[in-house]
Amino acid sequence: MPEVVFSVDQSKSMRDQRVPGHNRWHPDIPAAATVRPGSEIRIESREWMDGQVGDNDSANDIRDLDLNVNHMLSGPIAVEGAEPGDLLIVDVLDIGPVPQEKGPVAGQGWGYTGIFARHNGGGFLTDYFPDAYKAIWDFHGQQATSRHLPGVRFTGIAHPGLFGTAPSADMLRRWNAREQALIDTDPGRVPPLALPPQPLEVLAGHLDGADLERIGREGARTVPPRENGGNQDIKNFSRGSRVFFPVFVPGALLSGGDLHFSQGDGEITFCGAIEMGGFVDLHIDLIKGGMEKYGVTTNPVFMPGNVEPRYDEFISFIGISVDHETDTNHFTDATLAYRNACLNAIEYLKKFGYTGEQAYLLLGSAPIEGRLSGVVDIPNACCSLYLPTAVFDFDVRPTADGPRRVDRGQCAVTS
Amino acid sequence: MPEVVFSVDQSKSMRDQRVPGHNRWHPDIPAAATVRPGSEIRIESREWMDGQVGDNDSANDIRDLDLNVNHMLSGPIAVEGAEPGDLLIVDVLDIGPVPQEKGPVAGQGWGYTGIFARHNGGGFLTDYFPDAYKAIWDFHGQQATSRHLPGVRFTGIAHPGLFGTAPSADMLRRWNAREQALIDTDPGRVPPLALPPQPLEVLAGHLDGADLERIGREGARTVPPRENGGNQDIKNFSRGSRVFFPVFVPGALLSGGDLHFSQGDGEITFCGAIEMGGFVDLHIDLIKGGMEKYGVTTNPVFMPGNVEPRYDEFISFIGISVDHETDTNHFTDATLAYRNACLNAIEYLKKFGYTGEQAYLLLGSAPIEGRLSGVVDIPNACCSLYLPTAVFDFDVRPTADGPRRVDRGQCAVTS
Amino acid sequence: MPEVVFSVDQSKSMRDQRVPGHNRWHPDIPAAATVRPGSEIRIESREWMDGQVGDNDSANDIRDLDLNVNHMLSGPIAVEGAEPGDLLIVDVLDIGPVPQEKGPVAGQGWGYTGIFARHNGGGFLTDYFPDAYKAIWDFHGQQATSRHLPGVRFTGIAHPGLFGTAPSADMLRRWNAREQALIDTDPGRVPPLALPPQPLEVLAGHLDGADLERIGREGARTVPPRENGGNQDIKNFSRGSRVFFPVFVPGALLSGGDLHFSQGDGEITFCGAIEMGGFVDLHIDLIKGGMEKYGVTTNPVFMPGNVEPRYDEFISFIGISVDHETDTNHFTDATLAYRNACLNAIEYLKKFGYTGEQAYLLLGSAPIEGRLSGVVDIPNACCSLYLPTAVFDFDVRPTADGPRRVDRGQCAVTS
Amino acid sequence: MPEVVFSVDQSKSMRDQRVPGHNRWHPDIPAAATVRPGSEIRIESREWMDGQVGDNDSANDIRDLDLNVNHMLSGPIAVEGAEPGDLLIVDVLDIGPVPQEKGPVAGQGWGYTGIFARHNGGGFLTDYFPDAYKAIWDFHGQQATSRHLPGVRFTGIAHPGLFGTAPSADMLRRWNAREQALIDTDPGRVPPLALPPQPLEVLAGHLDGADLERIGREGARTVPPRENGGNQDIKNFSRGSRVFFPVFVPGALLSGGDLHFSQGDGEITFCGAIEMGGFVDLHIDLIKGGMEKYGVTTNPVFMPGNVEPRYDEFISFIGISVDHETDTNHFTDATLAYRNACLNAIEYLKKFGYTGEQAYLLLGSAPIEGRLSGVVDIPNACCSLYLPTAVFDFDVRPTADGPRRVDRGQCAVTS
């Protein structure tokens, strides 16, 4: 077991840890630890909402989440000798839920997937599912089941939803400027187009007073993926993967969290994936001057690992960039095409007895693959969604007999 | 070998075949053959441009292509007993280039990938690569190499880019209306937003005179994927896959073509993939009333086969929905995110000595995977592109030493 | 399509081809063709028994086979510049049944699997299945079904059962000596321990008279795998694989045949696999002095291809080196352990309604994997047999309810 | 985390645990715990030699091992309601080294592979490697490296080498009889043909006195796999696999241990695999009367999991059943064929600078696959060994240039 360089006591809020983490991006958040290139380290993690969601059958906690809290990140970890222009090599040696513990915090033997209400975050299909819902997942080794999704069992592809290096002060300014410009195009939108800096519930390690206030004013929110990596929610950052992060500040200042027991491509419910606290073991190294050497300017590069669960049979759904309700074409819009693929999958699954919400929760958390199939066949983008048939304990393939529809209960709802 | 129900003599234009195919979607194009559910059939195919591109080192033919010709489809094949509301089961038993022949037409031992000029079609990265280019690929069993892309060899995942059932007259009207509405938003755009019916170079089997003229006026162009399937360019429709097509007219009227020896997700160069003529063997069956049974309304459902080439190591590139040149955010725009992932991959490959055009051609035709990783992390979509490292005969992984840059020649250019 | 350097007219016996092949190993069989390193070539092939088996429902032809005929090989192909001590690189670019033909010879759209009678060849389980049986397989692209094995459909992993280089005169002498020594330990055994040279039905290209007589007297039978490769029956020599053959004579003299549409590890029925004629496309190259460079002395080295069919779920059977009928231990005997694994699989499949013969035929031809799991745990070797569950159109996994046993007919029997 | 039903303090011998395990098979060893069908349980495990081997650079501890100690098993676990004739369903939910610990016992962050000396156990190639050697492996998440095998890094496929149900008294008598009969054929052999009951270092839970003495006299040694499962050393019993064990005594009495971080098929060095202590999480269930329902009489049936590490490129070695030193044929002897395949692989690896001992240790512990390719081609069995090329940090494929030979040090030797 590698040295724990960021430890978490799951019985306490991130705020009350011996060395607290942070929930904004800012170059001035002090390093929680310093490591050498070549080190193997363990980072412990709180689930992204710092424990606001319970192992119960009500979605009220999802509905009422304080979205200023997230993402509760572990770090920053400074790397000796790292300088702007380097590539930081991060190997994901291992990752998992909280080891050796059962308890009330996500990651202690269980996790959750939520559908955010439109008025509190929304999600990919919020126009179709505007209310809050939840599914609780029980962990069985690398597999998960849910009492809210009977008939389903799958091997998770565990990964951190979020890892990134600190932005430089200049990069941070540019982020804030471009995101505010987007917000300004429709400031009253619900859900909003983007989240500006918000000086509420800010955490920045041991910083307090004016320092903390400044982080709150300037610090970028952690929701989007950006040039530093960040909340990329790439399910393939799993065990054995190697990530090359661009370095923008001395020491690189690597932070991460938002661990997922499993996730489908797109993490479509937003509070998607199976959220959990836990640990991640990393090997850290450097390629000096790697950004220039390899032409890396705007995003990390990575190599997935070789222990992703194998599935060989899929039932696949297609979407194109047409709003079918109004019969309106959108020019090569892959987002819309994937939304339609998701909706098509949901309609299909409803024929087997699931509610739409159950199907939506499933697509956010099961190991589905979302592919950009065609993006040039004007005017229609074509995206496809691959659902492993082995996820179900019944035969989900189309047959002449039609689907076997049975009562499959209900996910957790609000009261 | 199954019965050939649509035959092609590759020495002749599709127009001059004994039973010609067609290049528009219209319910009134007469069936070229009729088959029973349970049949195994072979359909022979011309390459999508009907032989306009040669096995040479000039991209002039790509620059000068007549885009009214495509796609030259084989069919329609009527299926006995098929009625609107059914699902047509189409198993891809086998697919390949023109068997037992070497010659001057794509598919006779070779294929091509082109970059369309902006003024003649364009492509996913036409803002960056506005001119015409070409790569010729030689087939070696299931593998391909190109004198225009030295250092590259890969196993193709052969598939038909295009298969679909005929639209009903009503559906056809809706297609034309919604696409014209899109064109009307920017009628002078180059390349255009969509292609309206165009009565030039129209082919509709043996129809001629007023019938053919009407097909030209009303027939939908074959470029986009639509509710009937069509030009979906899903690389995973390969050997062993099973597709469930919605049926909109009596007899289903299945047509297809645009065979690809290989393609990367997105087919990003548009004249992407490795284009070829050849054959496809199908098993045909029906699920009566399948659309209602399985909730299929807007697109086919499919199950990929189990002989896709295996790759276990990838170098992967990420893109987010930011225009990095202007630092402008686009709200969860997966198309832009994937475009950035492609650009990042191209910059990376240039460090190994490829030209940008070579890298672009490679990404369009090699078995790359394009994934919608995160689509809810406002405001930035995150897409990722997986490039198998085994495609290259050199080590393409990032190392401390930096890339080994060598002269890798040039693709075919215009003169 | 590569140049055909060995052509076969399937309407004629190998003996009556323009350039006949051969059915013994001998360095003096003249080359049928000469090729250069770097060539891509096509070799056409007769099925191993030269057409003695028909597409019918009687196993009489299996019972009455003339085993002096096999294997009918195509070649030898001389490679310019190849000298003893080199390694011959042979890439399997493609392989398949007889292209574009339907007909009465195995490979023309169909193939067969046989159980040899104990008195005419025997097989791995001849003590349990002493009589002749047969299954006919119909080809559907890369998949096969059999009217003699209802409920089964699988993707074949096509490969040549036999390829090899010619032995030197000295090596040939040693083969004959050591095999005769084995025969001499039990000369009357049925089936025999090995097959000595046999001057009946000998074919050696155009040789005749005294030359042919000498080949008959000296030529090694083609049944066993030996230092030159030969009848290795390795199912993984499929499309995309690369084999490095040791060279023992000038020109290497490569020959091959015994094409299989599919085979399970072990080819346990002997006339196992799905036998067919067809074609194989090869790329030929040399590593000069490669045997010494890589320490290759006694057998080829190879690299499997990357298009083997993917299966992710298996039901697996174990065997150990105990004769359970007599409760006798055999010291780390992997052959016995695998035999027990096969017997265990057969007992299992009988619970679903197959006859023992059907199950035996299935294990010989379906893509099962046979593994040497433990070979050091004295006194018992442990072997395991992996049967893909997707081979069956019913659920073959053990459940609390027990197997669903239905009548599954019968394979072809003798009359 | 499931309930721990068998706990181990790694600072103590198995003998000194609160509830000790056992190292013989006998139906009268009392259950250490009782569980219900449907339970999820954790079993902690000592490495098989109970801590006799150290993390150092001397092979003396391997040379001097007391082989009466092994295997130190955890259990037996009684299952409520299990009766002879049932099948016990055991799902391997998770498995790993000792969690959260670093220390001096194998499993605490490291493991070992040993070559047993001929006079103390021997191994598959003991005629070629008669002395003791050792390699120490460091764990990095799911990957392992060894200072004794530079240039190598691979993902382990962790599994228990040994799990089994208790034999009935009658079955135990038969085991002892048949193994003694084998020993009697060559009682002085070194290493011995089998191991009879041996009343030294016997452990049987809390039993002592006459009870323990009887276990020592009658209890079967744990080395071989038998009808109850036992030391099968099947590397594919990894995470996610499901095993169906026959039940021979009331309560089933399941025991196991001998955890391996990784192993190659065959576990050819005997003290092969990467040996470790650790934990295994199981789900337990029953199929009442399952042995009869599914025709299971002599061995467990199992289904491998879907998270085995993926490798897509292999360099493969072949062996046939000929003793090449004496040019002697052995009739379809798969054991000899696999031995030759191993020897061929070792010769090959020596060309890259490894010693024979290093190569032997590597083949025992890396995720190599050993296949029974042909077992009917009289007189020669043909086995093949698949070595993933990704195991090496250099190019191990044959090329025209020959291998790049460098000094690769040495494994641990005796002093």
Short mmCIF file of N, CA, C and O in Angstrom, two decimals, chain A residues 304-330:
data_model
loop_
_atom_site.label_atom_id
_atom_site.label_comp_id
_atom_site.label_asym_id
_atom_site.label_seq_id
_atom_site.Cartn_x
_atom_site.Cartn_y
_atom_site.Cartn_z
N PRO A 304 -5.95 4.49 -21.62
CA PRO A 304 -6.79 3.69 -20.73
C PRO A 304 -6.07 2.42 -20.27
O PRO A 304 -5.12 1.96 -20.93
N GLY A 305 -6.52 1.86 -19.17
CA GLY A 305 -5.93 0.64 -18.65
C GLY A 305 -6.47 -0.60 -19.34
O GLY A 305 -7.29 -0.51 -20.26
N ASN A 306 -5.99 -1.75 -18.92
CA ASN A 306 -6.39 -3.00 -19.60
C ASN A 306 -7.24 -3.91 -18.72
O ASN A 306 -7.29 -5.11 -18.95
N VAL A 307 -7.90 -3.33 -17.72
CA VAL A 307 -8.79 -4.18 -16.91
C VAL A 307 -10.23 -3.68 -16.92
O VAL A 307 -11.00 -3.98 -16.01
N GLU A 308 -10.58 -2.92 -17.93
CA GLU A 308 -11.99 -2.57 -18.05
C GLU A 308 -12.80 -3.86 -18.21
O GLU A 308 -12.35 -4.79 -18.87
N PRO A 309 -13.99 -3.91 -17.60
CA PRO A 309 -14.79 -5.13 -17.75
C PRO A 309 -15.09 -5.40 -19.22
O PRO A 309 -15.38 -4.50 -19.99
N ARG A 310 -15.00 -6.66 -19.56
CA ARG A 310 -15.29 -7.07 -20.93
C ARG A 310 -16.78 -7.36 -21.11
O ARG A 310 -17.37 -8.11 -20.35
N TYR A 311 -17.35 -6.80 -22.14
CA TYR A 311 -18.69 -7.16 -22.57
C TYR A 311 -18.62 -7.42 -24.06
O TYR A 311 -17.91 -6.73 -24.78
N ASP A 312 -19.31 -8.42 -24.54
CA ASP A 312 -19.20 -8.70 -25.97
C ASP A 312 -20.53 -8.58 -26.69
O ASP A 312 -20.57 -8.72 -27.90
N GLU A 313 -21.59 -8.37 -25.96
CA GLU A 313 -22.88 -8.26 -26.64
C GLU A 313 -23.57 -7.00 -26.17
O GLU A 313 -23.69 -6.77 -24.96
N PHE A 314 -24.03 -6.22 -27.11
CA PHE A 314 -24.66 -4.96 -26.81
C PHE A 314 -25.98 -4.83 -27.58
O PHE A 314 -26.09 -5.32 -28.70
N ILE A 315 -26.93 -4.16 -26.97
CA ILE A 315 -28.07 -3.67 -27.72
C ILE A 315 -27.85 -2.16 -27.84
O ILE A 315 -27.59 -1.48 -26.86
N SER A 316 -27.89 -1.68 -29.09
CA SER A 316 -27.41 -0.32 -29.35
C SER A 316 -28.52 0.55 -29.92
O SER A 316 -29.33 0.09 -30.72
N PHE A 317 -28.47 1.79 -29.51
CA PHE A 317 -29.51 2.76 -29.88
C PHE A 317 -28.86 3.92 -30.61
O PHE A 317 -27.74 4.31 -30.30
N ILE A 318 -29.59 4.45 -31.56
CA ILE A 318 -29.06 5.48 -32.43
C ILE A 318 -29.87 6.75 -32.25
O ILE A 318 -31.08 6.70 -32.00
N GLY A 319 -29.21 7.88 -32.34
CA GLY A 319 -29.92 9.15 -32.36
C GLY A 319 -29.33 10.05 -33.44
O GLY A 319 -28.14 9.93 -33.76
N ILE A 320 -30.16 10.90 -34.01
CA ILE A 320 -29.69 11.86 -35.00
C ILE A 320 -30.10 13.26 -34.54
O ILE A 320 -30.94 13.41 -33.65
N SER A 321 -29.50 14.27 -35.17
CA SER A 321 -29.69 15.63 -34.65
C SER A 321 -30.96 16.28 -35.17
O SER A 321 -30.94 17.34 -35.78
N VAL A 322 -32.06 15.60 -34.90
CA VAL A 322 -33.38 16.13 -35.24
C VAL A 322 -34.19 16.21 -33.96
O VAL A 322 -34.19 15.26 -33.17
N ASP A 323 -34.85 17.34 -33.73
CA ASP A 323 -35.83 17.40 -32.65
C ASP A 323 -37.10 16.77 -33.18
O ASP A 323 -37.81 17.37 -33.99
N HIS A 324 -37.36 15.54 -32.76
CA HIS A 324 -38.45 14.79 -33.39
C HIS A 324 -39.82 15.32 -32.96
O HIS A 324 -40.80 15.08 -33.66
N GLU A 325 -39.90 16.00 -31.84
CA GLU A 325 -41.20 16.51 -31.43
C GLU A 325 -41.66 17.63 -32.35
O GLU A 325 -42.85 17.74 -32.66
N THR A 326 -40.73 18.44 -32.78
CA THR A 326 -41.09 19.57 -33.65
C THR A 326 -40.60 19.34 -35.08
O THR A 326 -40.80 20.21 -35.93
N ASP A 327 -39.97 18.20 -35.32
CA ASP A 327 -39.40 17.92 -36.65
C ASP A 327 -38.49 19.06 -37.11
O ASP A 327 -38.64 19.60 -38.21
N THR A 328 -37.54 19.39 -36.25
CA THR A 328 -36.60 20.47 -36.55
C THR A 328 -35.19 19.92 -36.64
O THR A 328 -34.77 19.16 -35.78
N ASN A 329 -34.51 20.32 -37.70
CA ASN A 329 -33.14 19.85 -37.90
C ASN A 329 -32.14 20.78 -37.22
O ASN A 329 -32.26 22.00 -37.32
N HIS A 330 -31.17 20.17 -36.54
CA HIS A 330 -30.07 20.96 -35.97
C HIS A 330 -28.79 20.48 -36.63
O HIS A 330 -28.52 19.28 -36.67
#
